[in-house]
Amino acid sequence: MANNRLKLVFSFFADWFNPRGNMLSGKKESLGCLVLTCLNLPPFLYNKPAFNLLYVIIPGPNSPDIITISHVLKPLVDELLVLKDSVTVKTSQNPEGKQVYVHLLPLIGDLVAIHEAVGFGSHLANQFCSWCKCEANNLPLLKTGAHRIRMEVIEAEQAWKEAKSVSVQEQIRKKTGVWWSELNRIPYQIPNMHIALGVMHNWLEGVLSEHFLRQWVFREDAQEKKKRRLKARAHKGKRMCLENNRASDDGDLMAKSEGLSEMSSNDVQLGKGVGGGFMTKDQMDLV
């Protein structure tokens, strides 16, 4: 009977993104995507598009609120509740049918998207952590709070769902840092334990980028790079203006063009003499 069973485990990935690019200025829009990945596959196949199940694309222009995300997740949870007890799938190798079990375990994404989908407050909430009950005003202590317990989380989310008014829901959210999520209907789900930051957000854009770019200075800071780029543009404009004036004076544009194309050690550098005059690199070395 063991060979007649297939047990599949999927991860759940949630993220919102700006279809116009991550621009700091200009119009900001947000689209959402929910993706399922089969973890029974070898790791090198996890993120291949052919093996990912794009569950839904949530249209913009704004990211979904907690009510909308619950409506989006409901059909998925309904299917998972059926699949956890297995369904029979007939194949060419198993004409009598194979018992297929499907479970959804790790919930992956950035804090904003995954907390909204699972039912936890954002990083700006008073109780911002899905693992413990640490409060925002205790952050300077650098200590974790009391660990969250699954049943406490479920009970708080159920109380939020059954609240008679929005104000009562808001009170529960501020006190506990949670609200209702459709994923809590899955009996094997542990909302405070199955959340994981995506590799992109946690390492490539988080810990590693901070250490490589700032602590170890593997690449100059973006602001410094921008200043250098603007300064280079200004020098380029000044150089072009001076070269055009010089070309019109001697009337030898061809010779000037050939001289500028040769990046030799005698190339002219601007603004290095008295009053911003010309000096060659060799002359500068002698000074």
CSV table of C-alpha atoms in Angstrom, one decimal:
chain,number,residue,atom,x,y,z
A,1,MET,CA,0.0,0.0,0.0
A,2,ALA,CA,2.9,2.4,0.6
A,3,ASN,CA,3.7,2.4,-3.1
A,4,ASN,CA,0.1,3.3,-3.8
A,5,ARG,CA,0.4,6.6,-1.9
A,6,LEU,CA,1.9,9.9,-3.0
A,7,LYS,CA,2.4,12.5,-0.3
A,8,LEU,CA,3.2,16.0,-1.6
A,9,VAL,CA,4.2,19.1,0.4
A,10,PHE,CA,3.9,22.6,-1.0
A,11,SER,CA,5.2,25.9,0.1
A,12,PHE,CA,3.2,29.1,-0.2
A,13,PHE,CA,4.8,32.3,-1.5
A,14,ALA,CA,3.2,35.7,-1.3
A,15,ASP,CA,4.5,39.0,-2.5
A,16,TRP,CA,3.3,42.4,-3.7
A,17,PHE,CA,5.3,44.3,-6.3
A,18,ASN,CA,5.1,47.5,-8.3
A,19,PRO,CA,4.5,46.7,-12.0
A,20,ARG,CA,6.1,50.1,-12.9
A,21,GLY,CA,9.3,49.3,-11.1
A,22,ASN,CA,10.4,50.1,-7.6
A,23,MET,CA,10.5,53.9,-8.1
A,24,LEU,CA,11.0,56.1,-5.1
A,25,SER,CA,9.0,58.9,-6.8
A,26,GLY,CA,6.1,58.9,-9.1
A,27,LYS,CA,2.9,56.9,-9.1
A,28,LYS,CA,3.0,53.8,-6.9
A,29,GLU,CA,0.9,50.8,-7.7
A,30,SER,CA,0.8,47.3,-6.3
A,31,LEU,CA,0.0,43.9,-7.7
A,32,GLY,CA,0.1,40.6,-5.8
A,33,CYS,CA,0.9,37.1,-6.6
A,34,LEU,CA,0.5,33.8,-4.7
A,35,VAL,CA,2.6,30.9,-5.8
A,36,LEU,CA,2.8,27.3,-4.7
A,37,THR,CA,6.0,25.2,-5.0
A,38,CYS,CA,6.2,21.5,-4.7
A,39,LEU,CA,9.0,20.7,-2.2
A,40,ASN,CA,9.2,17.0,-3.2
A,41,LEU,CA,11.2,18.1,-6.2
A,42,PRO,CA,15.0,18.4,-6.1
A,43,PRO,CA,16.1,21.8,-4.8
A,44,PHE,CA,17.5,22.9,-8.1
A,45,LEU,CA,14.0,22.5,-9.7
A,46,TYR,CA,12.1,24.4,-6.9
A,47,ASN,CA,12.0,27.8,-8.7
A,48,LYS,CA,11.7,26.7,-12.3
A,49,PRO,CA,8.6,28.3,-13.8
A,50,ALA,CA,7.6,25.0,-15.2
A,51,PHE,CA,7.3,23.5,-11.7
A,52,ASN,CA,5.6,26.4,-10.0
A,53,LEU,CA,1.8,26.8,-9.6
A,54,LEU,CA,0.8,30.4,-9.9
A,55,TYR,CA,-2.4,30.3,-7.8
A,56,VAL,CA,-3.6,33.9,-8.4
A,57,ILE,CA,-2.5,37.4,-9.5
A,58,ILE,CA,-4.2,40.0,-7.4
A,59,PRO,CA,-4.9,43.1,-9.5
A,60,GLY,CA,-4.0,46.6,-8.3
A,61,PRO,CA,-3.7,49.5,-8.1
A,62,ASN,CA,-3.4,48.9,-4.3
A,63,SER,CA,-2.4,45.9,-2.3
A,64,PRO,CA,-5.3,43.8,-0.9
A,65,ASP,CA,-6.7,44.5,2.6
A,66,ILE,CA,-7.3,41.8,5.1
A,67,ILE,CA,-10.8,41.1,3.9
A,68,THR,CA,-9.8,40.8,0.3
A,69,ILE,CA,-7.0,38.4,1.0
A,70,SER,CA,-9.3,36.2,3.0
A,71,HIS,CA,-11.7,35.9,0.0
A,72,VAL,CA,-8.7,35.2,-2.3
A,73,LEU,CA,-7.4,32.4,0.0
A,74,LYS,CA,-10.8,30.7,0.7
A,75,PRO,CA,-10.9,28.6,-2.6
A,76,LEU,CA,-7.4,27.4,-2.0
A,77,VAL,CA,-8.1,26.4,1.6
A,78,ASP,CA,-11.2,24.6,0.6
A,79,GLU,CA,-9.2,22.5,-1.9
A,80,LEU,CA,-6.4,21.8,0.7
A,81,LEU,CA,-9.0,20.6,3.3
A,82,VAL,CA,-10.0,17.9,0.7
A,83,LEU,CA,-6.5,17.0,-0.4
A,84,LYS,CA,-5.2,16.5,3.2
A,85,ASP,CA,-7.4,13.4,3.4
A,86,SER,CA,-6.2,12.2,-0.1
A,87,VAL,CA,-7.9,11.9,-3.4
A,88,THR,CA,-7.6,9.0,-5.9
A,89,VAL,CA,-5.8,9.8,-9.1
A,90,LYS,CA,-5.7,7.2,-11.9
A,91,THR,CA,-2.6,7.1,-14.1
A,92,SER,CA,-1.2,4.9,-16.8
A,93,GLN,CA,1.1,3.2,-14.2
A,94,ASN,CA,-1.6,3.0,-11.6
A,95,PRO,CA,-4.9,2.3,-13.5
A,96,GLU,CA,-6.5,1.3,-10.2
A,97,GLY,CA,-5.7,4.7,-8.8
A,98,LYS,CA,-3.1,6.3,-6.6
A,99,GLN,CA,-3.8,8.0,-3.2
A,100,VAL,CA,-2.5,11.5,-3.3
A,101,TYR,CA,-2.1,13.6,-0.2
A,102,VAL,CA,-1.3,17.3,-0.3
A,103,HIS,CA,-0.1,19.5,2.6
A,104,LEU,CA,0.8,23.2,2.7
A,105,LEU,CA,3.5,23.9,5.2
A,106,PRO,CA,6.1,26.7,4.9
A,107,LEU,CA,4.6,30.2,4.2
A,108,ILE,CA,7.3,32.3,2.5
A,109,GLY,CA,7.5,35.9,1.5
A,110,ASP,CA,8.4,39.4,2.8
A,111,LEU,CA,7.0,40.5,6.2
A,112,VAL,CA,4.3,42.7,4.7
A,113,ALA,CA,2.8,40.2,2.4
A,114,ILE,CA,3.1,37.0,4.4
A,115,HIS,CA,1.9,38.6,7.7
A,116,GLU,CA,-1.1,39.9,5.9
A,117,ALA,CA,-1.9,36.5,4.4
A,118,VAL,CA,-1.3,34.6,7.6
A,119,GLY,CA,-3.1,37.1,9.9
A,120,PHE,CA,-0.3,38.9,11.8
A,121,GLY,CA,0.3,42.6,12.2
A,122,SER,CA,2.9,44.4,10.1
A,123,HIS,CA,6.4,45.4,11.2
A,124,LEU,CA,4.9,48.7,12.4
A,125,ALA,CA,2.4,47.1,14.8
A,126,ASN,CA,2.9,47.1,18.5
A,127,GLN,CA,3.2,43.3,18.5
A,128,PHE,CA,5.0,42.9,15.2
A,129,CYS,CA,6.6,39.5,15.6
A,130,SER,CA,4.9,36.2,14.5
A,131,TRP,CA,7.3,34.2,16.8
A,132,CYS,CA,7.0,36.0,20.1
A,133,LYS,CA,5.0,38.7,21.9
A,134,CYS,CA,7.8,41.3,21.8
A,135,GLU,CA,6.4,44.9,21.8
A,136,ALA,CA,7.7,47.8,19.8
A,137,ASN,CA,8.6,49.9,22.9
A,138,ASN,CA,10.8,47.0,24.1
A,139,LEU,CA,12.9,46.8,20.9
A,140,PRO,CA,15.9,48.7,22.5
A,141,LEU,CA,16.3,45.9,25.0
A,142,LEU,CA,17.2,43.4,22.2
A,143,LYS,CA,15.3,40.6,23.9
A,144,THR,CA,12.6,38.3,22.6
A,145,GLY,CA,9.2,38.3,24.2
A,146,ALA,CA,7.2,35.3,25.4
A,147,HIS,CA,6.8,32.8,22.7
A,148,ARG,CA,3.4,32.7,20.9
A,149,ILE,CA,1.4,29.5,21.3
A,150,ARG,CA,-0.7,28.1,18.5
A,151,MET,CA,-4.0,27.8,20.3
A,152,GLU,CA,-3.6,31.4,21.7
A,153,VAL,CA,-3.1,32.7,18.2
A,154,ILE,CA,-6.1,30.7,16.8
A,155,GLU,CA,-8.4,31.9,19.7
A,156,ALA,CA,-7.4,35.5,19.2
A,157,GLU,CA,-8.0,35.3,15.4
A,158,GLN,CA,-11.3,33.6,16.0
A,159,ALA,CA,-12.3,36.4,18.4
A,160,TRP,CA,-11.4,38.9,15.8
A,161,LYS,CA,-13.5,37.1,13.2
A,162,GLU,CA,-16.5,37.0,15.5
A,163,ALA,CA,-16.3,40.6,16.8
A,164,LYS,CA,-19.5,42.5,16.3
A,165,SER,CA,-17.8,45.8,15.1
A,166,VAL,CA,-14.7,47.1,13.4
A,167,SER,CA,-13.7,49.0,16.6
A,168,VAL,CA,-13.7,45.7,18.6
A,169,GLN,CA,-11.7,44.1,15.9
A,170,GLU,CA,-9.2,46.9,16.0
A,171,GLN,CA,-8.9,46.6,19.8
A,172,ILE,CA,-8.1,42.8,19.4
A,173,ARG,CA,-5.6,43.5,16.7
A,174,LYS,CA,-3.8,46.1,18.8
A,175,LYS,CA,-3.8,43.9,21.9
A,176,THR,CA,-2.7,40.6,20.3
A,177,GLY,CA,-1.2,41.6,16.9
A,178,VAL,CA,-3.3,39.2,15.0
A,179,TRP,CA,-6.5,39.0,12.9
A,180,TRP,CA,-8.4,36.2,11.1
A,181,SER,CA,-6.8,34.3,8.2
A,182,GLU,CA,-8.4,31.6,6.1
A,183,LEU,CA,-5.2,29.6,6.5
A,184,ASN,CA,-6.1,29.0,10.1
A,185,ARG,CA,-8.8,26.6,8.9
A,186,ILE,CA,-6.1,24.1,8.0
A,187,PRO,CA,-5.8,21.9,11.1
A,188,TYR,CA,-2.1,21.1,10.7
A,189,GLN,CA,-1.0,24.7,10.1
A,190,ILE,CA,0.9,26.4,12.9
A,191,PRO,CA,0.8,30.1,12.0
A,192,ASN,CA,3.5,31.2,14.5
A,193,MET,CA,5.9,28.5,13.4
A,194,HIS,CA,5.5,28.0,9.6
A,195,ILE,CA,6.4,31.5,8.5
A,196,ALA,CA,9.8,32.0,6.8
A,197,LEU,CA,11.3,35.1,5.1
A,198,GLY,CA,12.1,34.5,1.4
A,199,VAL,CA,15.7,34.2,0.5
A,200,MET,CA,15.5,37.3,-1.6
A,201,HIS,CA,14.2,39.5,1.2
A,202,ASN,CA,16.1,38.0,4.0
A,203,TRP,CA,19.6,37.5,2.5
A,204,LEU,CA,19.9,39.1,-1.0
A,205,GLU,CA,18.2,42.3,0.1
A,206,GLY,CA,18.6,42.1,3.8
A,207,VAL,CA,21.5,40.7,5.8
A,208,LEU,CA,24.0,40.1,3.0
A,209,SER,CA,23.4,43.4,1.3
A,210,GLU,CA,23.9,45.3,4.5
A,211,HIS,CA,27.1,43.5,5.2
A,212,PHE,CA,28.5,43.5,1.7
A,213,LEU,CA,27.5,47.1,0.8
A,214,ARG,CA,28.0,48.9,4.0
A,215,GLN,CA,30.0,46.9,6.6
A,216,TRP,CA,32.5,45.4,4.2
A,217,VAL,CA,32.2,48.2,1.5
A,218,PHE,CA,32.2,45.8,-1.5
A,219,ARG,CA,30.4,48.4,-3.5
A,220,GLU,CA,30.1,52.1,-2.9
A,221,ASP,CA,26.9,53.5,-1.3
A,222,ALA,CA,24.1,54.3,-3.8
A,223,GLN,CA,24.1,58.0,-2.8
A,224,GLU,CA,27.9,58.3,-3.2
A,225,LYS,CA,27.7,56.6,-6.5
A,226,LYS,CA,25.0,59.0,-7.6
A,227,LYS,CA,27.1,62.0,-6.6
A,228,ARG,CA,30.1,60.7,-8.5
A,229,ARG,CA,27.9,60.1,-11.6
A,230,LEU,CA,26.5,63.6,-11.5
A,231,LYS,CA,30.0,65.1,-11.0
A,232,ALA,CA,31.3,63.1,-14.0
A,233,ARG,CA,28.5,64.4,-16.1
A,234,ALA,CA,29.3,68.0,-15.1
A,235,HIS,CA,33.0,67.5,-16.0
A,236,LYS,CA,32.1,65.9,-19.3
A,237,GLY,CA,30.0,68.9,-20.3
A,238,LYS,CA,32.8,71.3,-19.4
A,239,ARG,CA,35.3,69.3,-21.3
A,240,MET,CA,33.1,69.1,-24.4
A,241,CYS,CA,32.6,72.9,-24.3
A,242,LEU,CA,36.4,73.6,-24.0
A,243,GLU,CA,37.2,71.1,-26.8
A,244,ASN,CA,34.7,72.6,-29.2
A,245,ASN,CA,36.2,76.1,-28.6
A,246,ARG,CA,39.7,74.8,-29.1
A,247,ALA,CA,38.7,73.0,-32.3
A,248,SER,CA,37.1,76.1,-33.8
A,249,ASP,CA,40.3,78.0,-33.1
A,250,ASP,CA,42.9,75.7,-34.7
A,251,GLY,CA,40.5,74.5,-37.5
A,252,ASP,CA,41.9,71.0,-37.2
A,253,LEU,CA,39.0,68.9,-36.1
A,254,MET,CA,40.4,65.6,-37.5
A,255,ALA,CA,43.6,65.9,-35.6
A,256,LYS,CA,41.8,66.8,-32.4
A,257,SER,CA,39.5,63.8,-32.8
A,258,GLU,CA,42.4,61.4,-33.2
A,259,GLY,CA,44.2,62.9,-30.3
A,260,LEU,CA,41.2,62.5,-28.0
A,261,SER,CA,40.6,58.9,-29.1
A,262,GLU,CA,44.0,57.8,-27.9
A,263,MET,CA,43.8,57.2,-24.2
A,264,SER,CA,47.5,57.7,-23.6
A,265,SER,CA,49.4,58.9,-20.5
A,266,ASN,CA,49.7,62.4,-22.1
A,267,ASP,CA,45.9,62.9,-22.2
A,268,VAL,CA,44.8,66.4,-21.1
A,269,GLN,CA,43.2,66.7,-17.8
A,270,LEU,CA,41.1,69.8,-17.0
A,271,GLY,CA,41.1,72.1,-14.0
A,272,LYS,CA,44.5,71.1,-12.7
A,273,GLY,CA,46.5,74.2,-13.4
A,274,VAL,CA,46.4,77.8,-12.0
A,275,GLY,CA,43.0,79.2,-12.6
A,276,GLY,CA,41.8,75.9,-14.0
A,277,GLY,CA,44.3,75.6,-16.9
A,278,PHE,CA,45.6,72.6,-18.7
A,279,MET,CA,48.3,70.2,-17.5
A,280,THR,CA,49.3,66.8,-18.7
A,281,LYS,CA,49.5,63.9,-16.4
A,282,ASP,CA,53.4,63.9,-16.6
A,283,GLN,CA,53.4,67.5,-15.6
A,284,MET,CA,51.1,66.8,-12.7
A,285,ASP,CA,53.4,64.0,-11.5
A,286,LEU,CA,56.3,66.5,-11.4
A,287,VAL,CA,54.5,69.1,-9.3
